[in-house]
Coordinates of C-alpha atoms and ligand atoms in Angstrom, one line a residue:
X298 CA -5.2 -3.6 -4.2
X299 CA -6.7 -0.5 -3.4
X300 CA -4.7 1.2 -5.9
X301 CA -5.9 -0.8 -8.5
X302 CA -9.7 -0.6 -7.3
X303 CA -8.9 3.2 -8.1
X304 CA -7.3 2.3 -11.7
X305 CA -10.4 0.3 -12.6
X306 CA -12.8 2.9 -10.9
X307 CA -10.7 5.7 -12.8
X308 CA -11.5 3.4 -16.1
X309 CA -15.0 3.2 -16.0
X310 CA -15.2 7.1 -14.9
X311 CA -13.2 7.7 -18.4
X312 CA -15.5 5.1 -20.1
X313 CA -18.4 7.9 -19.1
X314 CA -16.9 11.0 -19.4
X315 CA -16.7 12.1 -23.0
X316 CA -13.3 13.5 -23.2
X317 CA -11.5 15.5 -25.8
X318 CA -8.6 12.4 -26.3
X319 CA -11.9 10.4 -27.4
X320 CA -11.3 9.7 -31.2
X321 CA -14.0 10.7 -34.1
X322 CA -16.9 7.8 -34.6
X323 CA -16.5 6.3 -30.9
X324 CA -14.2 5.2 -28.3
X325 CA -11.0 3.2 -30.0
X326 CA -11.6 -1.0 -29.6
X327 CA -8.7 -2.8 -28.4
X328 CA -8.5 -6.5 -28.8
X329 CA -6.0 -8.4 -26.5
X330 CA -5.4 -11.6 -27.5
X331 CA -3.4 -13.9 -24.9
X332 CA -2.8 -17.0 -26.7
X333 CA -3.5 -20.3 -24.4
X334 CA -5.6 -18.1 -21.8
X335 CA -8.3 -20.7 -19.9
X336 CA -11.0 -18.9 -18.1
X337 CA -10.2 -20.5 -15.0
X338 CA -7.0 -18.5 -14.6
X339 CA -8.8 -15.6 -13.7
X340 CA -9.9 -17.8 -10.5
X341 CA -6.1 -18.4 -9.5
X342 CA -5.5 -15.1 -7.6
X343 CA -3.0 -14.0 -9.8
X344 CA -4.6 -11.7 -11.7
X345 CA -6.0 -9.0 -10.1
X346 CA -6.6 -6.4 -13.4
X347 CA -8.1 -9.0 -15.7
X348 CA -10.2 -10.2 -12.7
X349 CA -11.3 -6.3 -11.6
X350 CA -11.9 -5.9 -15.6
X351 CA -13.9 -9.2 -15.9
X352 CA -15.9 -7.9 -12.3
X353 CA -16.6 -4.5 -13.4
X354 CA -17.4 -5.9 -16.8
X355 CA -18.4 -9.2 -18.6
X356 CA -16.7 -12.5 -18.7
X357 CA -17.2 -15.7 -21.1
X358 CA -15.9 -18.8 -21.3
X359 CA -15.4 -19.1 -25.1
X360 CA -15.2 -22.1 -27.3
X361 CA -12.6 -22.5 -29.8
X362 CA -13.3 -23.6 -33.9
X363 CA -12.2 -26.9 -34.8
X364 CA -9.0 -27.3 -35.1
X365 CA -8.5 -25.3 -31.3
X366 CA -5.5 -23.9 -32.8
X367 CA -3.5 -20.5 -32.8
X368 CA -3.7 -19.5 -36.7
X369 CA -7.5 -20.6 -37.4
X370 CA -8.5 -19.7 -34.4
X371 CA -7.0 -15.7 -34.5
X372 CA -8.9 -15.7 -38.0
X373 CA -12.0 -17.0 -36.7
X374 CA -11.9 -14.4 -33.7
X375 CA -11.8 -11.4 -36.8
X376 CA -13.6 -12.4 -39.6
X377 CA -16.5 -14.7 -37.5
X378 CA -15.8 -17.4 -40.2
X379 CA -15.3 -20.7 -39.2
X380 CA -12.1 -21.9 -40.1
X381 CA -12.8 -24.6 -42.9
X382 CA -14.7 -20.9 -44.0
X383 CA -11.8 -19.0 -43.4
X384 CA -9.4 -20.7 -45.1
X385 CA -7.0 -20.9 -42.3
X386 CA -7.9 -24.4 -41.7
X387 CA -4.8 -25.2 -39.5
X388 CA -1.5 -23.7 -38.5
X389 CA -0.3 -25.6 -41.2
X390 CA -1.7 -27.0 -43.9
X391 CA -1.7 -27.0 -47.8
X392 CA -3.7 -26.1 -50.6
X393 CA -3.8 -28.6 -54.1
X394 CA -4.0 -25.8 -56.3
X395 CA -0.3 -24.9 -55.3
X396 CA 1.3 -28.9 -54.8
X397 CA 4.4 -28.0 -53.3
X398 CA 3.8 -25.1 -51.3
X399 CA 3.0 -25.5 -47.1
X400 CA 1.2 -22.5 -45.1
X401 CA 3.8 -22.4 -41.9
X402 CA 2.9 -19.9 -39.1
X403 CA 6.9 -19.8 -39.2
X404 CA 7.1 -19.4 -42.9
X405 CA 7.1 -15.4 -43.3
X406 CA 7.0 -15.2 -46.8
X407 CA 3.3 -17.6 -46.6
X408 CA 2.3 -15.6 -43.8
X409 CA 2.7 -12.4 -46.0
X410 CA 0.8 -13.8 -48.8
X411 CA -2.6 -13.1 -49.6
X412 CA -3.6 -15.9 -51.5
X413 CA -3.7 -18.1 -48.1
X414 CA -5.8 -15.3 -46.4
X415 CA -8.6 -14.4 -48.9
X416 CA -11.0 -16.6 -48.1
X417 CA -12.0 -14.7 -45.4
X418 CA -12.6 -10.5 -44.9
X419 CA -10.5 -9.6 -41.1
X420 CA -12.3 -6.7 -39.4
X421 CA -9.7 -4.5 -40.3
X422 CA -10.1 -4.7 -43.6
X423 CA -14.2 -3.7 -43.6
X424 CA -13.4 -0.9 -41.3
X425 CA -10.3 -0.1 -43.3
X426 CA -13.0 0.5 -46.4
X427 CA -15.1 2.2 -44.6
X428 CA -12.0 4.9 -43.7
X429 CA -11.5 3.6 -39.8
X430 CA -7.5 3.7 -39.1
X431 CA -6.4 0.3 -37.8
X432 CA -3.4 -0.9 -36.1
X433 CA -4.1 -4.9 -36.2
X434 CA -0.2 -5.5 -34.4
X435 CA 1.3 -9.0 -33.9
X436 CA -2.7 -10.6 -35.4
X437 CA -2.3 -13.2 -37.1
X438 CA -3.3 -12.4 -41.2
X439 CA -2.0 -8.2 -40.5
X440 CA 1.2 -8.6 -42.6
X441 CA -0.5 -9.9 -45.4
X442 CA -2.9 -7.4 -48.0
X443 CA -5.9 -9.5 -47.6
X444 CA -8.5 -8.5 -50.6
X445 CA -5.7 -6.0 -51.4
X446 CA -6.4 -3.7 -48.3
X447 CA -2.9 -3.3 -45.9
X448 CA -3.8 -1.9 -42.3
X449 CA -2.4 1.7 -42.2
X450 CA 0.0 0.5 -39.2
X451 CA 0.6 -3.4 -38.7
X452 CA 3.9 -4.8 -37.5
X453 CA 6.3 -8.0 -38.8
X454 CA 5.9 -10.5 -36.1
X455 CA 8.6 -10.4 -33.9
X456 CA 8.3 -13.4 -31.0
X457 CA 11.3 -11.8 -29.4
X458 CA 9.0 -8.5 -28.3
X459 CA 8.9 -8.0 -24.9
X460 CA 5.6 -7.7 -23.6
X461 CA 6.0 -4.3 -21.7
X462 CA 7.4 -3.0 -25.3
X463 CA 3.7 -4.4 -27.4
X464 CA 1.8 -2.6 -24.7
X465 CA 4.0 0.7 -24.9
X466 CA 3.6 0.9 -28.7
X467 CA -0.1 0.5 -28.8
X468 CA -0.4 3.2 -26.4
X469 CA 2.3 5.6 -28.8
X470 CA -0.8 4.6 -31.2
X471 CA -3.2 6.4 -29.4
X472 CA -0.9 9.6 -29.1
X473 CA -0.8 9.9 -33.1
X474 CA -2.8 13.1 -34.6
X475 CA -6.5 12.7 -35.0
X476 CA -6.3 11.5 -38.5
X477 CA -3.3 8.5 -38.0
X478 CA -4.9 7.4 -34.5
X479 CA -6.3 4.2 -35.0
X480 CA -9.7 3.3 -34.0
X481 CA -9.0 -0.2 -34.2
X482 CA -6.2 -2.0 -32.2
X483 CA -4.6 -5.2 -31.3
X484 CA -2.3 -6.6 -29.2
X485 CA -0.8 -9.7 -28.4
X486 CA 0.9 -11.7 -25.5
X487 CA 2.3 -15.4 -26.2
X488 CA 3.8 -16.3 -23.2
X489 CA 1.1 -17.9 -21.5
X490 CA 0.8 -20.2 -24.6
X491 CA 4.3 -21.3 -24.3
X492 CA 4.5 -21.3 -20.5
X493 CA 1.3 -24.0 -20.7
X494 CA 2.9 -26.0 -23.1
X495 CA 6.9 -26.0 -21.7
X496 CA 5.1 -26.5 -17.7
X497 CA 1.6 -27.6 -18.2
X498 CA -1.9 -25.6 -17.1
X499 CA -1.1 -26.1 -13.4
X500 CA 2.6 -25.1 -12.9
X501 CA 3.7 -22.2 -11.0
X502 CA 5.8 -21.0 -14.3
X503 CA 2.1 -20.9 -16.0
X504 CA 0.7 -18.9 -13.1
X505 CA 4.0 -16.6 -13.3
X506 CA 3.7 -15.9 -16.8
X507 CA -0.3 -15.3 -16.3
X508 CA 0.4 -12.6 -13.2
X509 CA 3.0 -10.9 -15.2
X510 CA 0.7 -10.7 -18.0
X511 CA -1.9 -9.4 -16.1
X512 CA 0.3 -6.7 -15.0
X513 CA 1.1 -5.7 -18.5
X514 CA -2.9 -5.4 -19.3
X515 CA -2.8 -3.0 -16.2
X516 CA 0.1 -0.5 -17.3
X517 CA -2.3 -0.6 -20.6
X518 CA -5.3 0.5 -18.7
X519 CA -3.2 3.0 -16.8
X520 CA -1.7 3.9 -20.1
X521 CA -5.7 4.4 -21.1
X522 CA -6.7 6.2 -18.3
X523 CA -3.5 9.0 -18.2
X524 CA -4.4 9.8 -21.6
X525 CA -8.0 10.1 -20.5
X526 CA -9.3 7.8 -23.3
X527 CA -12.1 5.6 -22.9
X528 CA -11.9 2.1 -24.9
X529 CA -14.0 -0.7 -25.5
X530 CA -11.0 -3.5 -24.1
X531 CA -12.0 -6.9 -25.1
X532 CA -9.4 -10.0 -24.2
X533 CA -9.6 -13.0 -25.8
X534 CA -8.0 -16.4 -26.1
X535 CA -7.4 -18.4 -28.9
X536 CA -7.9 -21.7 -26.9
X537 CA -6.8 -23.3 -23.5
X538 CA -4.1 -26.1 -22.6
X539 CA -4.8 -29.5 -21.7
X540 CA -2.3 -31.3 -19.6
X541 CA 0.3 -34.1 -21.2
X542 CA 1.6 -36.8 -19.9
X543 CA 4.2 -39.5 -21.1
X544 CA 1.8 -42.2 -20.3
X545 CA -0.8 -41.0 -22.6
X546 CA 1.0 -41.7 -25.9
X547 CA -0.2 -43.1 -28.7
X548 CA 2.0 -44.3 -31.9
X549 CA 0.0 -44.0 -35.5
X550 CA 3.1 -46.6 -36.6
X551 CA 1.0 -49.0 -34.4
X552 CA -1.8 -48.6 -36.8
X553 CA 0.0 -47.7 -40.1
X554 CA 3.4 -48.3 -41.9
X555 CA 5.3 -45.1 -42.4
X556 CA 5.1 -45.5 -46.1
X557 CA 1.6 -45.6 -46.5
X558 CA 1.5 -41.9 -45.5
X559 CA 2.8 -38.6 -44.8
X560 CA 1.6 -36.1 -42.2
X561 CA 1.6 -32.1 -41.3
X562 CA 0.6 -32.4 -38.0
X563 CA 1.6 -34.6 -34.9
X564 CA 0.3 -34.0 -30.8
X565 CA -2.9 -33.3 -30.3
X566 CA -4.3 -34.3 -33.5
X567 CA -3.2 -35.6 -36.9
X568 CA -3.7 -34.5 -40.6
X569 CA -2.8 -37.1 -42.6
X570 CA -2.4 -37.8 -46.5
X571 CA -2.0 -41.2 -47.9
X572 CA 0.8 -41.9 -50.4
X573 CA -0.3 -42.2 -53.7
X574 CA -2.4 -45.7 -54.1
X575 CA -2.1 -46.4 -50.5
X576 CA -5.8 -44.4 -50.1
X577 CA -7.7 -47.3 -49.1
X578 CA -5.1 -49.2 -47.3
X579 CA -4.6 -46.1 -45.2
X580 CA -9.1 -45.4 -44.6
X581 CA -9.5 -49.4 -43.6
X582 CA -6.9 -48.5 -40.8
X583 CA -7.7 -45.8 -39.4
X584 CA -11.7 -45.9 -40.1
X585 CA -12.2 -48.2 -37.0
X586 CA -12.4 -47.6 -33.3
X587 CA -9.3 -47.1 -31.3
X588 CA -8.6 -46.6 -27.8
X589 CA -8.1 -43.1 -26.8
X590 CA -8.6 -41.8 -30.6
X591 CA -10.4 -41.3 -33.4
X592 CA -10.3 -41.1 -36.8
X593 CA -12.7 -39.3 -39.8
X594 CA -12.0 -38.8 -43.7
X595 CA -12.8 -35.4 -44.1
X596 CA -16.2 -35.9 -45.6
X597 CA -17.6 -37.5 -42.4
X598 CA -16.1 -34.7 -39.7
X599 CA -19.1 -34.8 -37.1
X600 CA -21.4 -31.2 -38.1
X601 CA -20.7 -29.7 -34.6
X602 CA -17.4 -29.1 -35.6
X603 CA -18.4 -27.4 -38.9
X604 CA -15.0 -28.8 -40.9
X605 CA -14.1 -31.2 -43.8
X606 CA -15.6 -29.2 -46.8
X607 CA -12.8 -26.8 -47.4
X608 CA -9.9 -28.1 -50.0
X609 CA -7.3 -27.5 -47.7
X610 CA -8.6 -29.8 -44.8
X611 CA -6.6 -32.8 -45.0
X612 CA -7.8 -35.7 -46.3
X613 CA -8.3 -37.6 -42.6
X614 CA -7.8 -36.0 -39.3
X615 CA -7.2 -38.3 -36.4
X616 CA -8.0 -36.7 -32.7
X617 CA -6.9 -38.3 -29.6
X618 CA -8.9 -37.7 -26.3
X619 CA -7.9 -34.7 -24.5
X620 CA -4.6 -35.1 -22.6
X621 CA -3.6 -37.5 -25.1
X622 CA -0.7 -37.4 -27.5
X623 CA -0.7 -39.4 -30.8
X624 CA 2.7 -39.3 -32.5
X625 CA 4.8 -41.3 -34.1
X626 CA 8.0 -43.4 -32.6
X627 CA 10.5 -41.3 -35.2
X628 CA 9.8 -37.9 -33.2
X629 CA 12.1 -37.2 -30.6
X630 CA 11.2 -33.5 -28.7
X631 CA 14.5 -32.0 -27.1
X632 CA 12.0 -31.2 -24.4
X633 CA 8.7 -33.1 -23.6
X634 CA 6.1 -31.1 -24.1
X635 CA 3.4 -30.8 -20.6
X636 CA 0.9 -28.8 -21.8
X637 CA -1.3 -29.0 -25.5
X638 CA -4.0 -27.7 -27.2
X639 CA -5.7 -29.0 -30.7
X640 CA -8.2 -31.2 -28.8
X641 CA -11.8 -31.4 -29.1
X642 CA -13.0 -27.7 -28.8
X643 CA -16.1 -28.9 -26.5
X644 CA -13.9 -30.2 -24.1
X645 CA -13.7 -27.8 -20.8
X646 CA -9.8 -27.8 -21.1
X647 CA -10.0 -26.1 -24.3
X648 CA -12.1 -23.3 -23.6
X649 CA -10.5 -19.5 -24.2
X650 CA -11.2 -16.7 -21.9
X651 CA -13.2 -13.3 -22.7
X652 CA -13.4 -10.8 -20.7
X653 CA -15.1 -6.9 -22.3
X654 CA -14.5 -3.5 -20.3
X655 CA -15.3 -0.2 -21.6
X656 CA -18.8 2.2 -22.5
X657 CA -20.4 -0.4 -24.6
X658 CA -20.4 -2.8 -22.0
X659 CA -22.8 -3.6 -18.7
X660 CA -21.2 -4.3 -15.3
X661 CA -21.0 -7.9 -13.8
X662 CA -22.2 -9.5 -16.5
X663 CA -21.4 -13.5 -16.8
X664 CA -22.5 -14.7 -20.5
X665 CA -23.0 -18.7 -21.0
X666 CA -20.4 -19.9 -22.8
X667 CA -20.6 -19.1 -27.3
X668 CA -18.4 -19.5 -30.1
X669 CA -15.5 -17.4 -30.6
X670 CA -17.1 -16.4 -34.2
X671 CA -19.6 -14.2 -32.0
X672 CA -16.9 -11.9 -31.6
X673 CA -16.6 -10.7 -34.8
X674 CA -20.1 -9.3 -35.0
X675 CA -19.4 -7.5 -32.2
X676 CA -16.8 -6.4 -33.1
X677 CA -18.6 -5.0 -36.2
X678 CA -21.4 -2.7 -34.0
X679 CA -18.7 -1.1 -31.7
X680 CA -16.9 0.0 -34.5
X681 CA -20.5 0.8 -36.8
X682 CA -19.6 -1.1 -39.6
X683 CA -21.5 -3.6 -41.5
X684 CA -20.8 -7.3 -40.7
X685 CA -19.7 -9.4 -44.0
X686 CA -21.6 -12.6 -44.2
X687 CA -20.2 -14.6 -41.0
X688 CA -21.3 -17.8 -38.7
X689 CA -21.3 -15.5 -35.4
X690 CA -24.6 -15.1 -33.3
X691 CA -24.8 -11.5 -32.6
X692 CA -27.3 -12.5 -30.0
X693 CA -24.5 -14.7 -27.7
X694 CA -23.4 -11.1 -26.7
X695 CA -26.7 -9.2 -26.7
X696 CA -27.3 -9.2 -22.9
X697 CA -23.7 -7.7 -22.2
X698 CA -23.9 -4.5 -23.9
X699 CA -25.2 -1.3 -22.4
X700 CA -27.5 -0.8 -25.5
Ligands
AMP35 P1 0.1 -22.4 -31.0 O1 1.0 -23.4 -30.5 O2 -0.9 -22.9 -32.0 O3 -0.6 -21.8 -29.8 O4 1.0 -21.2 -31.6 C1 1.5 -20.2 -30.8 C2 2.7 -19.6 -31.6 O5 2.2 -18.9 -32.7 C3 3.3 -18.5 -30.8 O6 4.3 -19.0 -29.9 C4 4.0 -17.7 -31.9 O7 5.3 -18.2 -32.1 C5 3.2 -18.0 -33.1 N1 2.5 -16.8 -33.6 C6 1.5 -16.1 -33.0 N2 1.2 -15.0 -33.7 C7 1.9 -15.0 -34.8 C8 2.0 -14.2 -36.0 N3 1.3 -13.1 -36.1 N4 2.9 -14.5 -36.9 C9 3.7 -15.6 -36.8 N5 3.7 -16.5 -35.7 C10 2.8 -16.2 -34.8
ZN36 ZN1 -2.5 -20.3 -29.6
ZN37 ZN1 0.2 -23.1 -28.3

């Protein structure tokens, strides 16, 4: 403990000194995200670097965009669009201007392709323009040449990274000459995610992957403070993870004959598409109430959840209450899943951690909880660029920065 007191002490001492590792136009900006990170982790004793950041710093419990996804949800995080803005409306969805093509996060070649990414302008890209180096690793939308601009370093997804090896290499980043060294950096840890879904929020396998997490973010802060540089750190989540259970399932063939539509999604929501001519047939069943879901044709998606408009959104979306699972009787899991996430963004099990660190920001600062698209405006002024057009409120995160 007292080790790491001096780590985080060393930190901020580096955040005030100006040193001559710190890069030209500011201290670099490093944006962890931990996919599936709840805020109330940092309360579980397991963490003590996150927690001493989050102490010395600011923390935020973050709501996710609709759908409280991975894909939309990373997209949301860097351009501050909404995702029926963004255009990633869903880890996987379609577009009818190209019938017969599916955006899967597992589908390289889509994930490479511009054309499902354009909607929206990351952060990299603006700072890219504006001559900033960026090193957007592992972030969803980096292997793709959004509006034509590639980071200068970016990385194929690789799931099979270990996590000491993600935090090493963004490190090596910060020891490339002056004009390579990236200003701009991400980095990415999904092992939380999948512990919450394989074990649920409250098993000891999530708090194990959490700690050992945690101890990656500290060998980066050491890796920060041997090199003397002083960073603006901000970790984020996607979303949370709601528990499952087997007695919460609910079967769409109870409601609807298999024919009368297909489906991309199953769990924690549903997107689905009627067959051809079955349209109405398919809105008089699932346009009523339910127990334990709901239903909405696109059109009628309630405005807090700022979704439906986009061309991509499937035609009706069908969300079960939180903890719930609504799938159909054909789907057989080798493994039950015990943890989810998908579910209504305002609910409390699906808010994502944020915790900031560096020069820019005040000490012990809590923020009321805001809308993950307020990041990307602040993510704009630390690196002094000009925000694109986005639905952020650069005011959520006025009262945690030093000026
Ligand atoms: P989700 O269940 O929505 O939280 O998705 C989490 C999964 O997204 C991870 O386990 C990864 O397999 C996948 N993923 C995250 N980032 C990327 C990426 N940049 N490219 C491809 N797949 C990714
Ligand atoms: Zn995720
Ligand atoms: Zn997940």
């Amino acid at each position: 403990m007292l080790r790491l007191i001096a780590v985080l002490a060393a930190v901020l001492l580096a955040a005030c000194a100006t040193t001559p590792m710190q890069a030209p136009g500011g201290p670099p900006v490093i944006l962890v995200s931990i996919d599936g990170f709840r805020p109330d982790y940092l309360d579980r004793g397991v963490t003590p670097v996150l927690s001493g950041l989050a102490a010395a710093g600011v923390r935020a419990a973050m709501r996710p965009s609709f759908p409280s996804k991975t894909f939309p949800n990373h997209y949301a995080l860097v351009t501050g669009l909404r995702p029926d803005r963004n255009g990633i409306v869903e880890n996987t969805f379609e577009d009818p201007r190209w019938p017969g093509e599916t955006f899967r996060m597992s589908n390289r070649k889509a994930v490479q392709d511009r054309r499902w990414w354009d909607e929206g302008e990351p952060i990299w890209v603006t700072a890219e323009r504006a001559g900033i180096v960026t090193a957007p690793a592992f972030w969803p939308g980096a292997e793709a040449p959004i509006q034509g601009v590639r980071p200068r370093h970016f990385l194929v997804f690789d799931m099979a990274t270990p996590n000491e090896v993600r935090v090493d290499r963004l490190l090596a980043l910060l020891d490339l000459p002056a004009p390579e060294r990236p200003r701009f950096l991400t980095l990415y840890f999904d092992t939380v995610d999948t512990a919450g879904h394989d074990f649920g929020p409250d098993s000891p396998e999530l708090n194990d992957a959490v700690g050992k997490v945690d101890a990656q973010i500290g060998r980066l802060v050491e890796g920060l403070e041997a090199r003397r540089t002083p960073a603006n750190l901000i970790v984020v989540a996607d979303h949370g993870m709601a528990q499952l259970s087997p007695d919460r399932t609910l079967y769409m063939d109870d409601h609807l004959p298999g024919d009368a539509y297909r489906y991309l999604t199953r769990g924690a929501f549903m997107t689905i598409y009627p067959a051809p001519g079955r349209e109405h047939e398919v809105a008089s069943a699932l346009l009523k109430a339910h127990d334990h879901f709901r239903c909405w044709a696109k059109a009628d998606i309630p405005a807090p959840y700022h979704y439906g408009k986009n061309p991509r959104a499937a035609p009706f979306f069908c969300q079960p209450d939180t903890g719930w699972t609504l799938t159909t009787r054909d789907y057989k899991p080798s493994e039950p899943e015990l943890g989810s996430h998908g579910f209504d963004p305002y609910s409390p099990e699906m808010a994502a951690v944020f915790v900031a660190n560096g020069p820019a920001f005040r000490p012990g600062v809590t923020l009321p909880t805001f809308d993950n698209v307020s990041v990307y405006p602040l993510l704009a002024r630390l690196l002094r660029v000009k925000p694109e057009p986005n639905d952020g409120k650069p005011d959520d995160l006025q009262t945690a920065l030093t000026r």
